[in-house]
Amino acid sequence: MSTGTETEPEAELAEPGSETNEAALESLLGERAIARDDHLNAPGFVINPNDVQDVLSDLRDEAGYDHLSCVTAQQYEDRYESIYHMKKFADPTDEVSIVVPTTVDDPVSQSAEPVFRTADWHEREAYDLVGVEYEDHPDLRRILLPETWQGHPLSKDYDQEKPQLVTLTEHQNPIQPDHHDAESDTMFLNIGPHHPATHGVLHVKTVLDGETVADVEPDIGYLHRCEEQMCEQGTYRHQIMPYPDRWDYVSAGLLNEWAYARVIEDLADIEVPEYAQIIRTMGAELCRIASHMLALGTFALDVYGEFTATFMYTFRDREVIQDILEDLTGQRMMFNYFRVGGVAWDLPEPREEFFEQTREFLNELPAKVGEYNDLITGNEIFQTRCIDTGVLEPEVAKDYGCTGPVARGSGVDYDLRRDDPYGYYEQLDWDVITRDGADNYARVLCRMEEVEESAKIIEQCLDLLEDWPEDERDVQANVPRTLKPDAGTEIYRAVEGAKGELGIYIRSDGSDKPGRFKIRSPCFSNLQALEEMSEGEYIPDLIASLGSLDIVLGEVDR
């Protein structure tokens, strides 16, 4: 497999997961590591709540752990706990978990935000849903629930039956008369939450200085559905798998399902048959193309109102993919096709018709991509609106935990399909696409070129599936009827979703349901960088930058 452009790691300790590497980490942390709490994916170190910034700074600067991929908070009977899941952009298989316990009576921990900007929103969510407070956090307030909400839904003392009382001010008319503050020359402007350019129920609070954007604050939570809590109430084997389709609900169903499949299969030590892995890889890449088609069409609509050609063309091509996926899975949107240990069933019969239909789409795709380049990337208006707007420098993208085309459009050479291989990707020939422009234009080009790479992957999968011996077409592993991982087992695993790193943390409590289920949404971290991309630009540039992030609010809010 082609490796794309290589990046030099900031520092190397030793082979990831080796005793030498763990000894080096122990030496680096010294007495600040008060205990061990290893996870299946990474060595874990327990530290005091007032050592968070020092420890994370040393891990980033001295050991090269420059990617804070996720923050998980949870409550036990005797303590609260925050887990900082850290890895390297240069090698995401080199991971470490920093566990920060606090007392139940005083759940206060030092904030990681001064070290990693991405901790801003992640810690706000931990405070909102679990109740851990973070000292030195620049803006510790609720992020998904309204400020008037009473209690923390994922804490053990939360009363599910208690009605929530909303204060009268929440019922005031949000459309207030215009007024002028003599102390300020700025103007406050609401964008959304019901606006086509917000790609869902997103409220963007914007402050303008003349025609220039002075401040942007994305206000999320309008589509929060307690997905993590629902997964904690479902059984591992059957009841959780239908939920991932509903996170990024527009195109990426199989990619979402793979995130859960990967984490539970590693947790329960289940080996997926090779044939099923090829089917998974093919289906996932079809979903990736469908997602990028949707992103391209809506972006053209955002930037210069192109509805009649580009928007309709992308949906026309996307419908062909939906037809193929419907034949494969039985559904057009909420596929529920992956199973723990494999897939639900084999390719549809007659197989020859399925192969012919899919190959016909792949054969027509290059001409269609060329057509999109003529319509969009060569369009003078599009170039003026996108080149050098929404600039997100590589180190800033890393600091915010941006992944997927958003990061790769800034030259960050990071793709879990290659860097933390799963499925059948390692056996196939394809390239990781990166762009150095770091602007709205680069992100569009990145997605369009990724469509071509996905097509290469699908074609290779079709070749393998066509020639696979009939008596070796195993679609599922032999999975126990009831899965009960050992109590206290913890794991974080991620896949390369259409929009970036989609990860899941699970802690087993010994039952057939997770004790804790945490979703790491790529859209959540990517959206956090909107302020960085938009300040000093114009409102149309803000809309273009938001569109270039390709967010889906179902995945942002969960």
PDB file of N, CA, C and O in Angstrom, residues 160-227:
ATOM      1  N   GLN A 160     -33.746  10.483  36.812  1.00  0.00           N
ATOM      2  CA  GLN A 160     -34.340  10.436  35.474  1.00  0.00           C
ATOM      3  C   GLN A 160     -35.790  10.893  35.458  1.00  0.00           C
ATOM      4  O   GLN A 160     -36.304  11.342  34.423  1.00  0.00           O
ATOM      5  N   GLU A 161     -36.474  10.780  36.592  1.00  0.00           N
ATOM      6  CA  GLU A 161     -37.897  11.092  36.635  1.00  0.00           C
ATOM      7  C   GLU A 161     -38.178  12.554  36.977  1.00  0.00           C
ATOM      8  O   GLU A 161     -39.305  13.018  36.840  1.00  0.00           O
ATOM      9  N   LYS A 162     -37.174  13.267  37.429  1.00  0.00           N
ATOM     10  CA  LYS A 162     -37.392  14.640  37.872  1.00  0.00           C
ATOM     11  C   LYS A 162     -37.680  15.551  36.678  1.00  0.00           C
ATOM     12  O   LYS A 162     -36.901  15.603  35.726  1.00  0.00           O
ATOM     13  N   PRO A 163     -38.797  16.289  36.717  1.00  0.00           N
ATOM     14  CA  PRO A 163     -39.067  17.217  35.602  1.00  0.00           C
ATOM     15  C   PRO A 163     -38.097  18.386  35.614  1.00  0.00           C
ATOM     16  O   PRO A 163     -37.650  18.824  36.673  1.00  0.00           O
ATOM     17  N   GLN A 164     -37.748  18.861  34.430  1.00  0.00           N
ATOM     18  CA  GLN A 164     -36.838  19.984  34.310  1.00  0.00           C
ATOM     19  C   GLN A 164     -37.642  21.281  34.211  1.00  0.00           C
ATOM     20  O   GLN A 164     -38.549  21.401  33.389  1.00  0.00           O
ATOM     21  N   LEU A 165     -37.313  22.221  35.080  1.00  0.00           N
ATOM     22  CA  LEU A 165     -37.996  23.508  35.104  1.00  0.00           C
ATOM     23  C   LEU A 165     -37.157  24.527  34.346  1.00  0.00           C
ATOM     24  O   LEU A 165     -35.993  24.752  34.681  1.00  0.00           O
ATOM     25  N   VAL A 166     -37.745  25.141  33.348  1.00  0.00           N
ATOM     26  CA  VAL A 166     -37.043  26.140  32.554  1.00  0.00           C
ATOM     27  C   VAL A 166     -37.495  27.521  33.011  1.00  0.00           C
ATOM     28  O   VAL A 166     -38.689  27.786  33.128  1.00  0.00           O
ATOM     29  N   THR A 167     -36.524  28.394  33.279  1.00  0.00           N
ATOM     30  CA  THR A 167     -36.865  29.722  33.791  1.00  0.00           C
ATOM     31  C   THR A 167     -37.583  30.536  32.725  1.00  0.00           C
ATOM     32  O   THR A 167     -37.483  30.279  31.527  1.00  0.00           O
ATOM     33  N   LEU A 168     -38.305  31.553  33.188  1.00  0.00           N
ATOM     34  CA  LEU A 168     -39.136  32.363  32.306  1.00  0.00           C
ATOM     35  C   LEU A 168     -38.317  33.006  31.189  1.00  0.00           C
ATOM     36  O   LEU A 168     -38.794  33.154  30.063  1.00  0.00           O
ATOM     37  N   THR A 169     -37.072  33.388  31.479  1.00  0.00           N
ATOM     38  CA  THR A 169     -36.264  34.066  30.466  1.00  0.00           C
ATOM     39  C   THR A 169     -36.044  33.186  29.248  1.00  0.00           C
ATOM     40  O   THR A 169     -35.820  33.688  28.143  1.00  0.00           O
ATOM     41  N   GLU A 170     -36.116  31.867  29.429  1.00  0.00           N
ATOM     42  CA  GLU A 170     -35.938  30.975  28.297  1.00  0.00           C
ATOM     43  C   GLU A 170     -37.099  31.057  27.317  1.00  0.00           C
ATOM     44  O   GLU A 170     -37.006  30.612  26.186  1.00  0.00           O
ATOM     45  N   HIS A 171     -38.236  31.603  27.782  1.00  0.00           N
ATOM     46  CA  HIS A 171     -39.411  31.695  26.914  1.00  0.00           C
ATOM     47  C   HIS A 171     -39.540  33.066  26.260  1.00  0.00           C
ATOM     48  O   HIS A 171     -40.507  33.317  25.552  1.00  0.00           O
ATOM     49  N   GLN A 172     -38.589  33.962  26.495  1.00  0.00           N
ATOM     50  CA  GLN A 172     -38.673  35.274  25.908  1.00  0.00           C
ATOM     51  C   GLN A 172     -38.542  35.199  24.380  1.00  0.00           C
ATOM     52  O   GLN A 172     -37.922  34.292  23.839  1.00  0.00           O
ATOM     53  N   ASN A 173     -39.120  36.157  23.721  1.00  0.00           N
ATOM     54  CA  ASN A 173     -39.037  36.227  22.263  1.00  0.00           C
ATOM     55  C   ASN A 173     -37.578  36.421  21.851  1.00  0.00           C
ATOM     56  O   ASN A 173     -36.957  37.421  22.213  1.00  0.00           O
ATOM     57  N   PRO A 174     -37.000  35.470  21.108  1.00  0.00           N
ATOM     58  CA  PRO A 174     -35.579  35.610  20.737  1.00  0.00           C
ATOM     59  C   PRO A 174     -35.334  36.713  19.718  1.00  0.00           C
ATOM     60  O   PRO A 174     -34.204  37.138  19.515  1.00  0.00           O
ATOM     61  N   ILE A 175     -36.384  37.174  19.044  1.00  0.00           N
ATOM     62  CA  ILE A 175     -36.216  38.230  18.039  1.00  0.00           C
ATOM     63  C   ILE A 175     -36.447  39.569  18.731  1.00  0.00           C
ATOM     64  O   ILE A 175     -37.561  40.089  18.795  1.00  0.00           O
ATOM     65  N   GLN A 176     -35.398  40.108  19.285  1.00  0.00           N
ATOM     66  CA  GLN A 176     -35.488  41.359  20.020  1.00  0.00           C
ATOM     67  C   GLN A 176     -35.351  42.542  19.055  1.00  0.00           C
ATOM     68  O   GLN A 176     -34.741  42.422  17.991  1.00  0.00           O
ATOM     69  N   PRO A 177     -35.905  43.691  19.414  1.00  0.00           N
ATOM     70  CA  PRO A 177     -35.728  44.887  18.573  1.00  0.00           C
ATOM     71  C   PRO A 177     -34.250  45.258  18.459  1.00  0.00           C
ATOM     72  O   PRO A 177     -33.469  45.039  19.390  1.00  0.00           O
ATOM     73  N   ASP A 178     -33.883  45.805  17.314  1.00  0.00           N
ATOM     74  CA  ASP A 178     -32.506  46.269  17.157  1.00  0.00           C
ATOM     75  C   ASP A 178     -32.218  47.367  18.162  1.00  0.00           C
ATOM     76  O   ASP A 178     -33.071  48.209  18.465  1.00  0.00           O
ATOM     77  N   HIS A 179     -31.023  47.339  18.716  1.00  0.00           N
ATOM     78  CA  HIS A 179     -30.632  48.409  19.631  1.00  0.00           C
ATOM     79  C   HIS A 179     -29.137  48.667  19.462  1.00  0.00           C
ATOM     80  O   HIS A 179     -28.393  47.803  18.985  1.00  0.00           O
ATOM     81  N   HIS A 180     -28.732  49.860  19.853  1.00  0.00           N
ATOM     82  CA  HIS A 180     -27.339  50.260  19.689  1.00  0.00           C
ATOM     83  C   HIS A 180     -26.737  50.529  21.046  1.00  0.00           C
ATOM     84  O   HIS A 180     -27.313  51.254  21.871  1.00  0.00           O
ATOM     85  N   ASP A 181     -25.583  49.914  21.277  1.00  0.00           N
ATOM     86  CA  ASP A 181     -24.836  50.135  22.503  1.00  0.00           C
ATOM     87  C   ASP A 181     -23.782  51.205  22.221  1.00  0.00           C
ATOM     88  O   ASP A 181     -22.898  51.016  21.378  1.00  0.00           O
ATOM     89  N   ALA A 182     -23.876  52.303  22.927  1.00  0.00           N
ATOM     90  CA  ALA A 182     -22.958  53.420  22.684  1.00  0.00           C
ATOM     91  C   ALA A 182     -21.502  53.050  22.963  1.00  0.00           C
ATOM     92  O   ALA A 182     -20.576  53.696  22.476  1.00  0.00           O
ATOM     93  N   GLU A 183     -21.299  51.995  23.763  1.00  0.00           N
ATOM     94  CA  GLU A 183     -19.945  51.603  24.130  1.00  0.00           C
ATOM     95  C   GLU A 183     -19.277  50.725  23.066  1.00  0.00           C
ATOM     96  O   GLU A 183     -18.110  50.392  23.174  1.00  0.00           O
ATOM     97  N   SER A 184     -20.033  50.309  22.058  1.00  0.00           N
ATOM     98  CA  SER A 184     -19.481  49.361  21.102  1.00  0.00           C
ATOM     99  C   SER A 184     -19.877  49.717  19.678  1.00  0.00           C
ATOM    100  O   SER A 184     -20.962  50.242  19.432  1.00  0.00           O
ATOM    101  N   ASP A 185     -18.996  49.404  18.737  1.00  0.00           N
ATOM    102  CA  ASP A 185     -19.282  49.595  17.322  1.00  0.00           C
ATOM    103  C   ASP A 185     -19.560  48.256  16.621  1.00  0.00           C
ATOM    104  O   ASP A 185     -19.692  48.218  15.403  1.00  0.00           O
ATOM    105  N   THR A 186     -19.608  47.164  17.388  1.00  0.00           N
ATOM    106  CA  THR A 186     -19.816  45.846  16.796  1.00  0.00           C
ATOM    107  C   THR A 186     -21.302  45.537  16.679  1.00  0.00           C
ATOM    108  O   THR A 186     -22.145  46.176  17.310  1.00  0.00           O
ATOM    109  N   MET A 187     -21.614  44.527  15.873  1.00  0.00           N
ATOM    110  CA  MET A 187     -22.998  44.080  15.707  1.00  0.00           C
ATOM    111  C   MET A 187     -23.073  42.584  15.968  1.00  0.00           C
ATOM    112  O   MET A 187     -22.232  41.817  15.485  1.00  0.00           O
ATOM    113  N   PHE A 188     -24.080  42.175  16.747  1.00  0.00           N
ATOM    114  CA  PHE A 188     -24.294  40.750  17.019  1.00  0.00           C
ATOM    115  C   PHE A 188     -25.270  40.187  15.996  1.00  0.00           C
ATOM    116  O   PHE A 188     -26.335  40.760  15.749  1.00  0.00           O
ATOM    117  N   LEU A 189     -24.922  39.053  15.388  1.00  0.00           N
ATOM    118  CA  LEU A 189     -25.741  38.455  14.337  1.00  0.00           C
ATOM    119  C   LEU A 189     -25.936  36.976  14.630  1.00  0.00           C
ATOM    120  O   LEU A 189     -24.981  36.238  14.858  1.00  0.00           O
ATOM    121  N   ASN A 190     -27.204  36.539  14.640  1.00  0.00           N
ATOM    122  CA  ASN A 190     -27.515  35.113  14.767  1.00  0.00           C
ATOM    123  C   ASN A 190     -27.542  34.466  13.388  1.00  0.00           C
ATOM    124  O   ASN A 190     -28.208  34.953  12.481  1.00  0.00           O
ATOM    125  N   ILE A 191     -26.835  33.343  13.249  1.00  0.00           N
ATOM    126  CA  ILE A 191     -26.927  32.516  12.046  1.00  0.00           C
ATOM    127  C   ILE A 191     -27.448  31.153  12.498  1.00  0.00           C
ATOM    128  O   ILE A 191     -26.778  30.450  13.238  1.00  0.00           O
ATOM    129  N   GLY A 192     -28.643  30.794  12.052  1.00  0.00           N
ATOM    130  CA  GLY A 192     -29.258  29.557  12.515  1.00  0.00           C
ATOM    131  C   GLY A 192     -30.041  29.806  13.785  1.00  0.00           C
ATOM    132  O   GLY A 192     -30.218  30.953  14.183  1.00  0.00           O
ATOM    133  N   PRO A 193     -30.569  28.776  14.456  1.00  0.00           N
ATOM    134  CA  PRO A 193     -30.276  27.360  14.191  1.00  0.00           C
ATOM    135  C   PRO A 193     -31.015  26.734  13.006  1.00  0.00           C
ATOM    136  O   PRO A 193     -30.731  25.593  12.663  1.00  0.00           O
ATOM    137  N   HIS A 194     -31.983  27.456  12.426  1.00  0.00           N
ATOM    138  CA  HIS A 194     -32.685  26.868  11.272  1.00  0.00           C
ATOM    139  C   HIS A 194     -32.325  27.675  10.033  1.00  0.00           C
ATOM    140  O   HIS A 194     -32.999  28.627   9.678  1.00  0.00           O
ATOM    141  N   HIS A 195     -31.236  27.262   9.404  1.00  0.00           N
ATOM    142  CA  HIS A 195     -30.746  27.967   8.224  1.00  0.00           C
ATOM    143  C   HIS A 195     -30.076  26.936   7.328  1.00  0.00           C
ATOM    144  O   HIS A 195     -29.334  26.075   7.808  1.00  0.00           O
ATOM    145  N   PRO A 196     -30.325  26.969   6.021  1.00  0.00           N
ATOM    146  CA  PRO A 196     -29.747  25.938   5.137  1.00  0.00           C
ATOM    147  C   PRO A 196     -28.235  25.823   5.237  1.00  0.00           C
ATOM    148  O   PRO A 196     -27.687  24.724   5.125  1.00  0.00           O
ATOM    149  N   ALA A 197     -27.549  26.946   5.448  1.00  0.00           N
ATOM    150  CA  ALA A 197     -26.082  26.913   5.447  1.00  0.00           C
ATOM    151  C   ALA A 197     -25.507  26.316   6.718  1.00  0.00           C
ATOM    152  O   ALA A 197     -24.306  26.080   6.788  1.00  0.00           O
ATOM    153  N   THR A 198     -26.336  26.072   7.753  1.00  0.00           N
ATOM    154  CA  THR A 198     -25.792  25.481   8.977  1.00  0.00           C
ATOM    155  C   THR A 198     -25.798  23.955   8.934  1.00  0.00           C
ATOM    156  O   THR A 198     -25.354  23.309   9.876  1.00  0.00           O
ATOM    157  N   HIS A 199     -26.333  23.363   7.859  1.00  0.00           N
ATOM    158  CA  HIS A 199     -26.311  21.901   7.673  1.00  0.00           C
ATOM    159  C   HIS A 199     -26.956  21.183   8.852  1.00  0.00           C
ATOM    160  O   HIS A 199     -26.493  20.141   9.282  1.00  0.00           O
ATOM    161  N   GLY A 200     -28.012  21.739   9.367  1.00  0.00           N
ATOM    162  CA  GLY A 200     -28.691  21.147  10.507  1.00  0.00           C
ATOM    163  C   GLY A 200     -28.984  22.210  11.542  1.00  0.00           C
ATOM    164  O   GLY A 200     -28.841  23.407  11.290  1.00  0.00           O
ATOM    165  N   VAL A 201     -29.356  21.761  12.728  1.00  0.00           N
ATOM    166  CA  VAL A 201     -29.750  22.726  13.765  1.00  0.00           C
ATOM    167  C   VAL A 201     -28.515  23.224  14.522  1.00  0.00           C
ATOM    168  O   VAL A 201     -28.276  22.866  15.673  1.00  0.00           O
ATOM    169  N   LEU A 202     -27.750  24.055  13.869  1.00  0.00           N
ATOM    170  CA  LEU A 202     -26.587  24.705  14.473  1.00  0.00           C
ATOM    171  C   LEU A 202     -26.873  26.195  14.593  1.00  0.00           C
ATOM    172  O   LEU A 202     -27.324  26.826  13.642  1.00  0.00           O
ATOM    173  N   HIS A 203     -26.584  26.748  15.750  1.00  0.00           N
ATOM    174  CA  HIS A 203     -26.744  28.183  15.996  1.00  0.00           C
ATOM    175  C   HIS A 203     -25.344  28.787  16.084  1.00  0.00           C
ATOM    176  O   HIS A 203     -24.557  28.409  16.955  1.00  0.00           O
ATOM    177  N   VAL A 204     -25.026  29.674  15.167  1.00  0.00           N
ATOM    178  CA  VAL A 204     -23.710  30.324  15.172  1.00  0.00           C
ATOM    179  C   VAL A 204     -23.891  31.760  15.651  1.00  0.00           C
ATOM    180  O   VAL A 204     -24.493  32.590  14.965  1.00  0.00           O
ATOM    181  N   LYS A 205     -23.381  32.050  16.835  1.00  0.00           N
ATOM    182  CA  LYS A 205     -23.427  33.406  17.381  1.00  0.00           C
ATOM    183  C   LYS A 205     -22.224  34.174  16.829  1.00  0.00           C
ATOM    184  O   LYS A 205     -21.082  33.832  17.118  1.00  0.00           O
ATOM    185  N   THR A 206     -22.510  35.206  16.072  1.00  0.00           N
ATOM    186  CA  THR A 206     -21.449  35.909  15.335  1.00  0.00           C
ATOM    187  C   THR A 206     -21.426  37.383  15.719  1.00  0.00           C
ATOM    188  O   THR A 206     -22.476  38.021  15.799  1.00  0.00           O
ATOM    189  N   VAL A 207     -20.241  37.903  15.970  1.00  0.00           N
ATOM    190  CA  VAL A 207     -20.058  39.325  16.244  1.00  0.00           C
ATOM    191  C   VAL A 207     -19.296  39.938  15.068  1.00  0.00           C
ATOM    192  O   VAL A 207     -18.228  39.450  14.685  1.00  0.00           O
ATOM    193  N   LEU A 208     -19.867  41.000  14.499  1.00  0.00           N
ATOM    194  CA  LEU A 208     -19.260  41.673  13.350  1.00  0.00           C
ATOM    195  C   LEU A 208     -18.688  43.016  13.752  1.00  0.00           C
ATOM    196  O   LEU A 208     -19.307  43.760  14.522  1.00  0.00           O
ATOM    197  N   ASP A 209     -17.515  43.303  13.244  1.00  0.00           N
ATOM    198  CA  ASP A 209     -16.921  44.627  13.364  1.00  0.00           C
ATOM    199  C   ASP A 209     -16.921  45.218  11.960  1.00  0.00           C
ATOM    200  O   ASP A 209     -16.044  44.930  11.146  1.00  0.00           O
ATOM    201  N   GLY A 210     -17.940  46.014  11.668  1.00  0.00           N
ATOM    202  CA  GLY A 210     -18.148  46.430  10.284  1.00  0.00           C
ATOM    203  C   GLY A 210     -18.624  45.232   9.487  1.00  0.00           C
ATOM    204  O   GLY A 210     -19.632  44.615   9.803  1.00  0.00           O
ATOM    205  N   GLU A 211     -17.873  44.858   8.456  1.00  0.00           N
ATOM    206  CA  GLU A 211     -18.207  43.675   7.676  1.00  0.00           C
ATOM    207  C   GLU A 211     -17.305  42.492   8.013  1.00  0.00           C
ATOM    208  O   GLU A 211     -17.374  41.440   7.370  1.00  0.00           O
ATOM    209  N   THR A 212     -16.464  42.671   9.032  1.00  0.00           N
ATOM    210  CA  THR A 212     -15.492  41.644   9.387  1.00  0.00           C
ATOM    211  C   THR A 212     -15.965  40.844  10.592  1.00  0.00           C
ATOM    212  O   THR A 212     -16.489  41.416  11.561  1.00  0.00           O
ATOM    213  N   VAL A 213     -15.755  39.536  10.567  1.00  0.00           N
ATOM    214  CA  VAL A 213     -16.111  38.670  11.684  1.00  0.00           C
ATOM    215  C   VAL A 213     -15.107  38.884  12.819  1.00  0.00           C
ATOM    216  O   VAL A 213     -13.905  38.663  12.649  1.00  0.00           O
ATOM    217  N   ALA A 214     -15.627  39.341  13.966  1.00  0.00           N
ATOM    218  CA  ALA A 214     -14.766  39.571  15.128  1.00  0.00           C
ATOM    219  C   ALA A 214     -14.776  38.392  16.095  1.00  0.00           C
ATOM    220  O   ALA A 214     -13.796  38.143  16.797  1.00  0.00           O
ATOM    221  N   ASP A 215     -15.899  37.664  16.134  1.00  0.00           N
ATOM    222  CA  ASP A 215     -16.002  36.540  17.069  1.00  0.00           C
ATOM    223  C   ASP A 215     -17.064  35.575  16.557  1.00  0.00           C
ATOM    224  O   ASP A 215     -18.078  35.998  16.002  1.00  0.00           O
ATOM    225  N   VAL A 216     -16.819  34.282  16.756  1.00  0.00           N
ATOM    226  CA  VAL A 216     -17.764  33.241  16.354  1.00  0.00           C
ATOM    227  C   VAL A 216     -17.882  32.236  17.489  1.00  0.00           C
ATOM    228  O   VAL A 216     -16.872  31.801  18.050  1.00  0.00           O
ATOM    229  N   GLU A 217     -19.110  31.882  17.824  1.00  0.00           N
ATOM    230  CA  GLU A 217     -19.328  30.842  18.826  1.00  0.00           C
ATOM    231  C   GLU A 217     -20.397  29.870  18.317  1.00  0.00           C
ATOM    232  O   GLU A 217     -21.575  30.205  18.256  1.00  0.00           O
ATOM    233  N   PRO A 218     -19.996  28.651  17.933  1.00  0.00           N
ATOM    234  CA  PRO A 218     -20.993  27.643  17.552  1.00  0.00           C
ATOM    235  C   PRO A 218     -21.767  27.187  18.795  1.00  0.00           C
ATOM    236  O   PRO A 218     -21.177  26.814  19.809  1.00  0.00           O
ATOM    237  N   ASP A 219     -23.071  27.248  18.720  1.00  0.00           N
ATOM    238  CA  ASP A 219     -23.950  26.832  19.812  1.00  0.00           C
ATOM    239  C   ASP A 219     -24.616  25.531  19.399  1.00  0.00           C
ATOM    240  O   ASP A 219     -25.482  25.519  18.514  1.00  0.00           O
ATOM    241  N   ILE A 220     -24.220  24.427  20.024  1.00  0.00           N
ATOM    242  CA  ILE A 220     -24.699  23.102  19.618  1.00  0.00           C
ATOM    243  C   ILE A 220     -25.637  22.534  20.692  1.00  0.00           C
ATOM    244  O   ILE A 220     -25.926  23.176  21.687  1.00  0.00           O
ATOM    245  N   GLY A 221     -26.109  21.327  20.462  1.00  0.00           N
ATOM    246  CA  GLY A 221     -26.947  20.648  21.445  1.00  0.00           C
ATOM    247  C   GLY A 221     -28.413  20.553  21.074  1.00  0.00           C
ATOM    248  O   GLY A 221     -29.188  19.903  21.781  1.00  0.00           O
ATOM    249  N   TYR A 222     -28.812  21.153  19.965  1.00  0.00           N
ATOM    250  CA  TYR A 222     -30.216  21.126  19.570  1.00  0.00           C
ATOM    251  C   TYR A 222     -30.660  19.741  19.098  1.00  0.00           C
ATOM    252  O   TYR A 222     -31.852  19.467  18.997  1.00  0.00           O
ATOM    253  N   LEU A 223     -29.712  18.870  18.785  1.00  0.00           N
ATOM    254  CA  LEU A 223     -30.023  17.527  18.298  1.00  0.00           C
ATOM    255  C   LEU A 223     -29.408  16.460  19.202  1.00  0.00           C
ATOM    256  O   LEU A 223     -29.172  15.334  18.787  1.00  0.00           O
ATOM    257  N   HIS A 224     -29.170  16.813  20.455  1.00  0.00           N
ATOM    258  CA  HIS A 224     -28.603  15.847  21.401  1.00  0.00           C
ATOM    259  C   HIS A 224     -29.661  14.810  21.768  1.00  0.00           C
ATOM    260  O   HIS A 224     -30.762  15.159  22.184  1.00  0.00           O
ATOM    261  N   ARG A 225     -29.315  13.519  21.608  1.00  0.00           N
ATOM    262  CA  ARG A 225     -30.305  12.450  21.802  1.00  0.00           C
ATOM    263  C   ARG A 225     -29.865  11.398  22.813  1.00  0.00           C
ATOM    264  O   ARG A 225     -30.413  10.298  22.838  1.00  0.00           O
ATOM    265  N   CYS A 226     -28.855  11.708  23.626  1.00  0.00           N
ATOM    266  CA  CYS A 226     -28.400  10.769  24.673  1.00  0.00           C
ATOM    267  C   CYS A 226     -27.940   9.436  24.073  1.00  0.00           C
ATOM    268  O   CYS A 226     -28.216   8.369  24.622  1.00  0.00           O
ATOM    269  N   GLU A 227     -27.224   9.501  22.940  1.00  0.00           N
ATOM    270  CA  GLU A 227     -26.805   8.270  22.268  1.00  0.00           C
ATOM    271  C   GLU A 227     -25.897   7.408  23.150  1.00  0.00           C
ATOM    272  O   GLU A 227     -26.011   6.181  23.141  1.00  0.00           O
TER     273      GLU A 227
END
